[in-house]
Amino acid sequence: MGVVAMDGPSGTGKSTVSRRLATALGARYLDTGAMYRAVTLAVLRAGIDPTDAEKVAEVAERARLEIGTSPTSPTVRLDGDDVAAEIRGPEVTTAVSPVSAVARVRELLVGQQQAIIADAAAAGQGIVVEGRDIGTTVAPDASLKVYLTASAEARARRRTAQDAASGRVSTVDATLADVQRRDRYDSTRAVSPLRQAEDAVVVDTTELDIDGVLARLLELAGSRG
Ligand code: C5P
């Protein structure tokens, strides 16, 4: 198995199934959302307005990201600090859409993502890459492209449960509004919007649990050799 591209909006169970799929395939794992989140944290730490594209690009040029690719313990470092927990907080989640819409930020991060993918290939290892533009832009030659979807309500419910599990209080209504806001932003931005690759297999997870989704993905991965 070469590259598996896992795209789709948030709350589809994408991260959990991508990590489990990578583990099952003995492959590496790359969470590209974590990279956009880490740059967003750098922007917030620098006290810069996330909508100021020029200043955001400058921060992105300077930020030193180190992304671990183990599916069981993916690590994210920003300028030497472990930021894996902080990048999931509400401040970063609110600011990440405008930061990831900046063309220079995408150019820098897509380059780093392609280098990580090339590194896995050079080591003879497969890699499961999750994000929004993997099948369309980062890895258009991926051997398997999956587009995960689910109804907005199902996604909001899952995100609220995830927040509660990590000690953050939120309501399904507030989360639904946030999910819809981010979907709108991510799908309408000019550079690399969230969209399904023409050759992606759509997997709707509204009615499936994680084991059901994983079984379907393993079946697809098996049939693509
Ligand atoms: O997947 P996650 O929710 O961590 O992604 C956070 C944000 O990063 C998304 O809402 C989107 O704005 C951005 N993103 C992106 N392209 C990717 C991955 C994430 O624009 N490949």
PDB file of C-alpha atoms and ligand atoms in Angstrom:
ATOM      1  CA  MET A   1       0.000   0.000   0.000  1.00  0.00           C
ATOM      2  CA  GLY A   2       1.494   3.360  -0.968  1.00  0.00           C
ATOM      3  CA  VAL A   3      -0.342   6.519   0.029  1.00  0.00           C
ATOM      4  CA  VAL A   4      -3.884   6.471   1.395  1.00  0.00           C
ATOM      5  CA  ALA A   5      -5.535   9.914   1.172  1.00  0.00           C
ATOM      6  CA  MET A   6      -8.241  10.496   3.774  1.00  0.00           C
ATOM      7  CA  ASP A   7     -10.202  13.695   3.187  1.00  0.00           C
ATOM      8  CA  GLY A   8     -13.432  15.128   4.502  1.00  0.00           C
ATOM      9  CA  PRO A   9     -14.821  17.642   6.969  1.00  0.00           C
ATOM     10  CA  SER A  10     -14.347  17.449  10.744  1.00  0.00           C
ATOM     11  CA  GLY A  11     -16.337  15.134  12.973  1.00  0.00           C
ATOM     12  CA  THR A  12     -16.520  12.213  10.546  1.00  0.00           C
ATOM     13  CA  GLY A  13     -14.242  10.080  12.741  1.00  0.00           C
ATOM     14  CA  LYS A  14     -11.437  10.722  10.238  1.00  0.00           C
ATOM     15  CA  SER A  15      -8.557  10.948  12.726  1.00  0.00           C
ATOM     16  CA  THR A  16      -9.540   7.868  14.698  1.00  0.00           C
ATOM     17  CA  VAL A  17     -10.087   5.678  11.635  1.00  0.00           C
ATOM     18  CA  SER A  18      -6.995   7.034   9.860  1.00  0.00           C
ATOM     19  CA  ARG A  19      -4.799   6.122  12.836  1.00  0.00           C
ATOM     20  CA  ARG A  20      -6.394   2.698  13.170  1.00  0.00           C
ATOM     21  CA  LEU A  21      -6.093   2.070   9.450  1.00  0.00           C
ATOM     22  CA  ALA A  22      -2.401   3.025   9.487  1.00  0.00           C
ATOM     23  CA  THR A  23      -1.803   0.730  12.473  1.00  0.00           C
ATOM     24  CA  ALA A  24      -3.617  -2.161  10.771  1.00  0.00           C
ATOM     25  CA  LEU A  25      -1.633  -1.657   7.544  1.00  0.00           C
ATOM     26  CA  GLY A  26       1.711  -1.225   9.351  1.00  0.00           C
ATOM     27  CA  ALA A  27       1.899   2.213   7.705  1.00  0.00           C
ATOM     28  CA  ARG A  28       2.950   5.656   8.866  1.00  0.00           C
ATOM     29  CA  TYR A  29       0.363   8.346   9.647  1.00  0.00           C
ATOM     30  CA  LEU A  30       0.288  12.070   8.894  1.00  0.00           C
ATOM     31  CA  ASP A  31      -2.275  14.457  10.379  1.00  0.00           C
ATOM     32  CA  THR A  32      -2.076  17.547   8.161  1.00  0.00           C
ATOM     33  CA  GLY A  33      -4.743  19.336  10.231  1.00  0.00           C
ATOM     34  CA  ALA A  34      -2.297  19.255  13.165  1.00  0.00           C
ATOM     35  CA  MET A  35       0.178  21.189  11.000  1.00  0.00           C
ATOM     36  CA  TYR A  36      -2.353  23.957  10.188  1.00  0.00           C
ATOM     37  CA  ARG A  37      -3.279  24.021  13.873  1.00  0.00           C
ATOM     38  CA  ALA A  38       0.376  24.333  14.954  1.00  0.00           C
ATOM     39  CA  VAL A  39       0.947  27.289  12.606  1.00  0.00           C
ATOM     40  CA  THR A  40      -2.254  28.842  13.987  1.00  0.00           C
ATOM     41  CA  LEU A  41      -0.891  28.449  17.516  1.00  0.00           C
ATOM     42  CA  ALA A  42       2.326  30.183  16.406  1.00  0.00           C
ATOM     43  CA  VAL A  43       0.200  33.061  15.032  1.00  0.00           C
ATOM     44  CA  LEU A  44      -1.730  33.377  18.308  1.00  0.00           C
ATOM     45  CA  ARG A  45       1.472  33.184  20.375  1.00  0.00           C
ATOM     46  CA  ALA A  46       2.946  35.998  18.284  1.00  0.00           C
ATOM     47  CA  GLY A  47      -0.140  38.124  19.027  1.00  0.00           C
ATOM     48  CA  ILE A  48      -0.967  38.430  15.331  1.00  0.00           C
ATOM     49  CA  ASP A  49      -4.446  38.812  13.862  1.00  0.00           C
ATOM     50  CA  PRO A  50      -5.230  35.450  12.134  1.00  0.00           C
ATOM     51  CA  THR A  51      -6.885  37.326   9.247  1.00  0.00           C
ATOM     52  CA  ASP A  52      -3.755  39.401   8.489  1.00  0.00           C
ATOM     53  CA  ALA A  53      -2.475  37.213   5.603  1.00  0.00           C
ATOM     54  CA  GLU A  54       0.886  38.928   5.245  1.00  0.00           C
ATOM     55  CA  LYS A  55       1.852  38.683   8.921  1.00  0.00           C
ATOM     56  CA  VAL A  56       0.466  35.139   9.141  1.00  0.00           C
ATOM     57  CA  ALA A  57       2.712  34.134   6.205  1.00  0.00           C
ATOM     58  CA  GLU A  58       5.749  35.605   7.991  1.00  0.00           C
ATOM     59  CA  VAL A  59       5.000  33.591  11.131  1.00  0.00           C
ATOM     60  CA  ALA A  60       4.552  30.436   9.047  1.00  0.00           C
ATOM     61  CA  GLU A  61       7.968  30.974   7.404  1.00  0.00           C
ATOM     62  CA  ARG A  62       9.634  31.155  10.819  1.00  0.00           C
ATOM     63  CA  ALA A  63       7.682  28.412  12.654  1.00  0.00           C
ATOM     64  CA  ARG A  64       9.637  25.184  13.131  1.00  0.00           C
ATOM     65  CA  LEU A  65       7.259  22.224  12.976  1.00  0.00           C
ATOM     66  CA  GLU A  66       8.223  18.663  13.814  1.00  0.00           C
ATOM     67  CA  ILE A  67       5.544  16.098  13.079  1.00  0.00           C
ATOM     68  CA  GLY A  68       5.899  12.485  14.235  1.00  0.00           C
ATOM     69  CA  THR A  69       4.335   9.869  11.949  1.00  0.00           C
ATOM     70  CA  SER A  70       3.662   7.020  14.355  1.00  0.00           C
ATOM     71  CA  PRO A  71      -0.078   6.167  14.209  1.00  0.00           C
ATOM     72  CA  THR A  72      -0.109   5.120  17.865  1.00  0.00           C
ATOM     73  CA  SER A  73       1.628   8.232  19.238  1.00  0.00           C
ATOM     74  CA  PRO A  74       1.657  11.056  16.711  1.00  0.00           C
ATOM     75  CA  THR A  75       3.656  13.992  18.066  1.00  0.00           C
ATOM     76  CA  VAL A  76       3.504  17.689  17.175  1.00  0.00           C
ATOM     77  CA  ARG A  77       6.250  20.111  18.146  1.00  0.00           C
ATOM     78  CA  LEU A  78       6.351  23.828  17.516  1.00  0.00           C
ATOM     79  CA  ASP A  79       9.748  25.485  17.985  1.00  0.00           C
ATOM     80  CA  GLY A  80      10.761  22.567  20.208  1.00  0.00           C
ATOM     81  CA  ASP A  81       7.599  22.579  22.434  1.00  0.00           C
ATOM     82  CA  ASP A  82       5.180  19.660  22.582  1.00  0.00           C
ATOM     83  CA  VAL A  83       1.915  21.331  21.498  1.00  0.00           C
ATOM     84  CA  ALA A  84      -0.212  18.226  20.803  1.00  0.00           C
ATOM     85  CA  ALA A  85      -2.804  19.132  23.448  1.00  0.00           C
ATOM     86  CA  GLU A  86      -2.798  22.917  23.017  1.00  0.00           C
ATOM     87  CA  ILE A  87      -3.564  22.790  19.285  1.00  0.00           C
ATOM     88  CA  ARG A  88      -6.927  21.112  20.056  1.00  0.00           C
ATOM     89  CA  GLY A  89      -8.098  23.995  22.258  1.00  0.00           C
ATOM     90  CA  PRO A  90     -10.949  26.370  21.310  1.00  0.00           C
ATOM     91  CA  GLU A  91      -8.681  29.375  20.561  1.00  0.00           C
ATOM     92  CA  VAL A  92      -6.815  27.458  17.858  1.00  0.00           C
ATOM     93  CA  THR A  93     -10.008  25.829  16.526  1.00  0.00           C
ATOM     94  CA  THR A  94     -11.597  29.274  16.087  1.00  0.00           C
ATOM     95  CA  ALA A  95      -8.584  30.803  14.313  1.00  0.00           C
ATOM     96  CA  VAL A  96      -7.465  27.873  12.142  1.00  0.00           C
ATOM     97  CA  SER A  97      -9.740  28.487   9.119  1.00  0.00           C
ATOM     98  CA  PRO A  98      -8.425  31.961   8.165  1.00  0.00           C
ATOM     99  CA  VAL A  99      -4.824  30.838   8.771  1.00  0.00           C
ATOM    100  CA  SER A 100      -5.231  27.774   6.548  1.00  0.00           C
ATOM    101  CA  ALA A 101      -6.765  29.922   3.796  1.00  0.00           C
ATOM    102  CA  VAL A 102      -3.497  31.871   3.351  1.00  0.00           C
ATOM    103  CA  ALA A 103      -1.857  30.743   0.082  1.00  0.00           C
ATOM    104  CA  ARG A 104       1.730  30.990   1.418  1.00  0.00           C
ATOM    105  CA  VAL A 105       0.839  28.904   4.486  1.00  0.00           C
ATOM    106  CA  ARG A 106      -0.581  26.187   2.240  1.00  0.00           C
ATOM    107  CA  GLU A 107       2.422  26.304  -0.066  1.00  0.00           C
ATOM    108  CA  LEU A 108       4.819  25.828   2.861  1.00  0.00           C
ATOM    109  CA  LEU A 109       2.815  23.075   4.545  1.00  0.00           C
ATOM    110  CA  VAL A 110       1.978  21.160   1.351  1.00  0.00           C
ATOM    111  CA  GLY A 111       5.743  21.127   0.599  1.00  0.00           C
ATOM    112  CA  GLN A 112       6.497  19.697   4.058  1.00  0.00           C
ATOM    113  CA  GLN A 113       3.694  17.142   3.696  1.00  0.00           C
ATOM    114  CA  GLN A 114       5.008  15.989   0.317  1.00  0.00           C
ATOM    115  CA  ALA A 115       8.512  15.625   1.808  1.00  0.00           C
ATOM    116  CA  ILE A 116       7.123  13.437   4.634  1.00  0.00           C
ATOM    117  CA  ILE A 117       5.274  11.296   2.059  1.00  0.00           C
ATOM    118  CA  ALA A 118       8.436  10.973  -0.082  1.00  0.00           C
ATOM    119  CA  ASP A 119      10.367   9.929   3.012  1.00  0.00           C
ATOM    120  CA  ALA A 120       7.889   7.107   3.730  1.00  0.00           C
ATOM    121  CA  ALA A 121       8.121   5.944   0.103  1.00  0.00           C
ATOM    122  CA  ALA A 122      11.933   5.991   0.269  1.00  0.00           C
ATOM    123  CA  ALA A 123      11.749   3.795   3.379  1.00  0.00           C
ATOM    124  CA  GLY A 124       9.396   1.404   1.541  1.00  0.00           C
ATOM    125  CA  GLN A 125       6.528   2.210   3.926  1.00  0.00           C
ATOM    126  CA  GLY A 126       2.916   3.080   3.273  1.00  0.00           C
ATOM    127  CA  ILE A 127       1.432   6.242   4.777  1.00  0.00           C
ATOM    128  CA  VAL A 128      -2.125   7.250   5.641  1.00  0.00           C
ATOM    129  CA  VAL A 129      -2.488  11.014   5.211  1.00  0.00           C
ATOM    130  CA  GLU A 130      -5.542  12.827   6.525  1.00  0.00           C
ATOM    131  CA  GLY A 131      -6.750  16.320   5.738  1.00  0.00           C
ATOM    132  CA  ARG A 132      -8.938  18.302   3.364  1.00  0.00           C
ATOM    133  CA  ASP A 133      -6.905  18.468   0.128  1.00  0.00           C
ATOM    134  CA  ILE A 134      -4.814  15.288   0.179  1.00  0.00           C
ATOM    135  CA  GLY A 135      -6.434  13.515  -2.785  1.00  0.00           C
ATOM    136  CA  THR A 136      -6.757  16.740  -4.798  1.00  0.00           C
ATOM    137  CA  THR A 137      -3.472  18.585  -4.103  1.00  0.00           C
ATOM    138  CA  VAL A 138      -0.988  16.947  -1.704  1.00  0.00           C
ATOM    139  CA  ALA A 139      -1.008  13.406  -3.114  1.00  0.00           C
ATOM    140  CA  PRO A 140      -2.999  13.356  -6.376  1.00  0.00           C
ATOM    141  CA  ASP A 141      -1.387   9.989  -7.231  1.00  0.00           C
ATOM    142  CA  ALA A 142      -2.440   8.280  -3.976  1.00  0.00           C
ATOM    143  CA  SER A 143      -3.217   4.587  -4.430  1.00  0.00           C
ATOM    144  CA  LEU A 144      -6.469   4.954  -2.481  1.00  0.00           C
ATOM    145  CA  LYS A 145      -8.485   8.137  -1.965  1.00  0.00           C
ATOM    146  CA  VAL A 146     -11.291   8.148   0.560  1.00  0.00           C
ATOM    147  CA  TYR A 147     -13.723  10.978   1.187  1.00  0.00           C
ATOM    148  CA  LEU A 148     -15.407  10.558   4.571  1.00  0.00           C
ATOM    149  CA  THR A 149     -18.716  12.317   5.133  1.00  0.00           C
ATOM    150  CA  ALA A 150     -21.475  12.297   7.755  1.00  0.00           C
ATOM    151  CA  SER A 151     -24.480  14.502   8.434  1.00  0.00           C
ATOM    152  CA  ALA A 152     -23.615  17.802  10.168  1.00  0.00           C
ATOM    153  CA  GLU A 153     -25.683  16.719  13.210  1.00  0.00           C
ATOM    154  CA  ALA A 154     -23.809  13.423  13.568  1.00  0.00           C
ATOM    155  CA  ARG A 155     -20.503  15.280  13.293  1.00  0.00           C
ATOM    156  CA  ALA A 156     -21.520  17.847  15.914  1.00  0.00           C
ATOM    157  CA  ARG A 157     -22.599  15.063  18.314  1.00  0.00           C
ATOM    158  CA  ARG A 158     -19.249  13.279  17.914  1.00  0.00           C
ATOM    159  CA  ARG A 159     -17.223  16.458  18.387  1.00  0.00           C
ATOM    160  CA  THR A 160     -19.184  17.312  21.564  1.00  0.00           C
ATOM    161  CA  ALA A 161     -18.531  13.820  22.961  1.00  0.00           C
ATOM    162  CA  GLN A 162     -14.829  14.137  22.057  1.00  0.00           C
ATOM    163  CA  ASP A 163     -14.634  17.538  23.784  1.00  0.00           C
ATOM    164  CA  ALA A 164     -16.291  16.107  26.914  1.00  0.00           C
ATOM    165  CA  ALA A 165     -13.820  13.193  26.931  1.00  0.00           C
ATOM    166  CA  SER A 166     -10.942  15.671  26.949  1.00  0.00           C
ATOM    167  CA  GLY A 167     -12.524  17.812  29.666  1.00  0.00           C
ATOM    168  CA  ARG A 168     -13.874  20.629  27.485  1.00  0.00           C
ATOM    169  CA  VAL A 169     -17.493  21.588  28.017  1.00  0.00           C
ATOM    170  CA  SER A 170     -19.520  22.375  24.895  1.00  0.00           C
ATOM    171  CA  THR A 171     -23.101  21.930  23.693  1.00  0.00           C
ATOM    172  CA  VAL A 172     -24.234  20.104  20.552  1.00  0.00           C
ATOM    173  CA  ASP A 173     -25.885  23.318  19.262  1.00  0.00           C
ATOM    174  CA  ALA A 174     -22.759  25.441  19.692  1.00  0.00           C
ATOM    175  CA  THR A 175     -20.626  22.693  18.153  1.00  0.00           C
ATOM    176  CA  LEU A 176     -23.039  22.323  15.231  1.00  0.00           C
ATOM    177  CA  ALA A 177     -22.751  26.056  14.535  1.00  0.00           C
ATOM    178  CA  ASP A 178     -18.938  25.776  14.680  1.00  0.00           C
ATOM    179  CA  VAL A 179     -18.895  22.708  12.392  1.00  0.00           C
ATOM    180  CA  GLN A 180     -21.099  24.494   9.841  1.00  0.00           C
ATOM    181  CA  ARG A 181     -19.012  27.681  10.030  1.00  0.00           C
ATOM    182  CA  ARG A 182     -15.764  25.767   9.420  1.00  0.00           C
ATOM    183  CA  ASP A 183     -17.310  23.667   6.605  1.00  0.00           C
ATOM    184  CA  ARG A 184     -18.434  26.850   4.863  1.00  0.00           C
ATOM    185  CA  TYR A 185     -15.057  28.498   5.283  1.00  0.00           C
ATOM    186  CA  ASP A 186     -13.039  25.425   4.248  1.00  0.00           C
ATOM    187  CA  SER A 187     -15.182  24.680   1.171  1.00  0.00           C
ATOM    188  CA  THR A 188     -15.370  28.231  -0.172  1.00  0.00           C
ATOM    189  CA  ARG A 189     -11.776  29.452   0.275  1.00  0.00           C
ATOM    190  CA  ALA A 190      -9.951  30.323  -2.949  1.00  0.00           C
ATOM    191  CA  VAL A 191      -6.860  28.157  -2.425  1.00  0.00           C
ATOM    192  CA  SER A 192      -7.284  24.387  -2.247  1.00  0.00           C
ATOM    193  CA  PRO A 193     -10.851  24.270  -0.917  1.00  0.00           C
ATOM    194  CA  LEU A 194     -12.235  21.159   0.753  1.00  0.00           C
ATOM    195  CA  ARG A 195     -13.672  19.090  -2.069  1.00  0.00           C
ATOM    196  CA  GLN A 196     -13.923  15.491  -3.050  1.00  0.00           C
ATOM    197  CA  ALA A 197     -11.361  14.200  -5.573  1.00  0.00           C
ATOM    198  CA  GLU A 198     -13.086  12.787  -8.663  1.00  0.00           C
ATOM    199  CA  ASP A 199     -11.536   9.385  -8.078  1.00  0.00           C
ATOM    200  CA  ALA A 200     -12.240   9.278  -4.312  1.00  0.00           C
ATOM    201  CA  VAL A 201     -14.453   6.605  -2.768  1.00  0.00           C
ATOM    202  CA  VAL A 202     -17.126   8.252  -0.612  1.00  0.00           C
ATOM    203  CA  VAL A 203     -17.732   6.601   2.756  1.00  0.00           C
ATOM    204  CA  ASP A 204     -20.695   8.009   4.701  1.00  0.00           C
ATOM    205  CA  THR A 205     -20.116   7.400   8.425  1.00  0.00           C
ATOM    206  CA  THR A 206     -23.466   8.758   9.721  1.00  0.00           C
ATOM    207  CA  GLU A 207     -24.774   5.267  10.434  1.00  0.00           C
ATOM    208  CA  LEU A 208     -21.454   3.443  10.896  1.00  0.00           C
ATOM    209  CA  ASP A 209     -19.393   3.057  14.052  1.00  0.00           C
ATOM    210  CA  ILE A 210     -15.588   3.176  13.962  1.00  0.00           C
ATOM    211  CA  ASP A 211     -15.256  -0.611  13.533  1.00  0.00           C
ATOM    212  CA  GLY A 212     -17.706  -0.509  10.617  1.00  0.00           C
ATOM    213  CA  VAL A 213     -15.765   2.291   8.902  1.00  0.00           C
ATOM    214  CA  LEU A 214     -12.440   0.539   9.494  1.00  0.00           C
ATOM    215  CA  ALA A 215     -13.759  -2.726   8.018  1.00  0.00           C
ATOM    216  CA  ARG A 216     -14.895  -0.864   4.887  1.00  0.00           C
ATOM    217  CA  LEU A 217     -11.518   0.892   4.536  1.00  0.00           C
ATOM    218  CA  LEU A 218      -9.554  -2.339   4.953  1.00  0.00           C
ATOM    219  CA  GLU A 219     -11.721  -3.889   2.271  1.00  0.00           C
ATOM    220  CA  LEU A 220     -10.955  -0.942  -0.060  1.00  0.00           C
ATOM    221  CA  ALA A 221      -7.230  -1.011   0.794  1.00  0.00           C
ATOM    222  CA  GLY A 222      -7.160  -4.775   0.108  1.00  0.00           C
ATOM    223  CA  SER A 223      -8.833  -4.372  -3.268  1.00  0.00           C
ATOM    224  CA  ARG A 224      -6.321  -1.672  -4.300  1.00  0.00           C
ATOM    225  CA  GLY A 225      -3.385  -3.928  -3.330  1.00  0.00           C
TER     226      GLY A 225
HETATM  227  O1  C5P B   1      -8.645  18.163  10.753  1.00  0.00           O
HETATM  228  P1  C5P B   1      -8.622  19.327  11.697  1.00  0.00           P
HETATM  229  O2  C5P B   1      -9.971  19.659  12.285  1.00  0.00           O
HETATM  230  O3  C5P B   1      -7.575  19.220  12.755  1.00  0.00           O
HETATM  231  O4  C5P B   1      -8.198  20.563  10.776  1.00  0.00           O
HETATM  232  C1  C5P B   1      -8.215  21.860  11.280  1.00  0.00           C
HETATM  233  C2  C5P B   1      -8.368  22.871  10.156  1.00  0.00           C
HETATM  234  O5  C5P B   1      -7.192  22.883   9.342  1.00  0.00           O
HETATM  235  C3  C5P B   1      -9.523  22.632   9.180  1.00  0.00           C
HETATM  236  O6  C5P B   1     -10.747  23.193   9.629  1.00  0.00           O
HETATM  237  C4  C5P B   1      -9.030  23.329   7.921  1.00  0.00           C
HETATM  238  O7  C5P B   1      -9.290  24.715   8.001  1.00  0.00           O
HETATM  239  C5  C5P B   1      -7.525  23.161   8.005  1.00  0.00           C
HETATM  240  N1  C5P B   1      -6.995  22.097   7.152  1.00  0.00           N
HETATM  241  C6  C5P B   1      -6.763  22.387   5.827  1.00  0.00           C
HETATM  242  N2  C5P B   1      -6.182  21.473   5.003  1.00  0.00           N
HETATM  243  C7  C5P B   1      -5.835  20.268   5.474  1.00  0.00           C
HETATM  244  C8  C5P B   1      -6.062  19.926   6.825  1.00  0.00           C
HETATM  245  C9  C5P B   1      -6.670  20.865   7.636  1.00  0.00           C
HETATM  246  O8  C5P B   1      -7.082  23.501   5.379  1.00  0.00           O
HETATM  247  N3  C5P B   1      -5.241  19.394   4.647  1.00  0.00           N
END
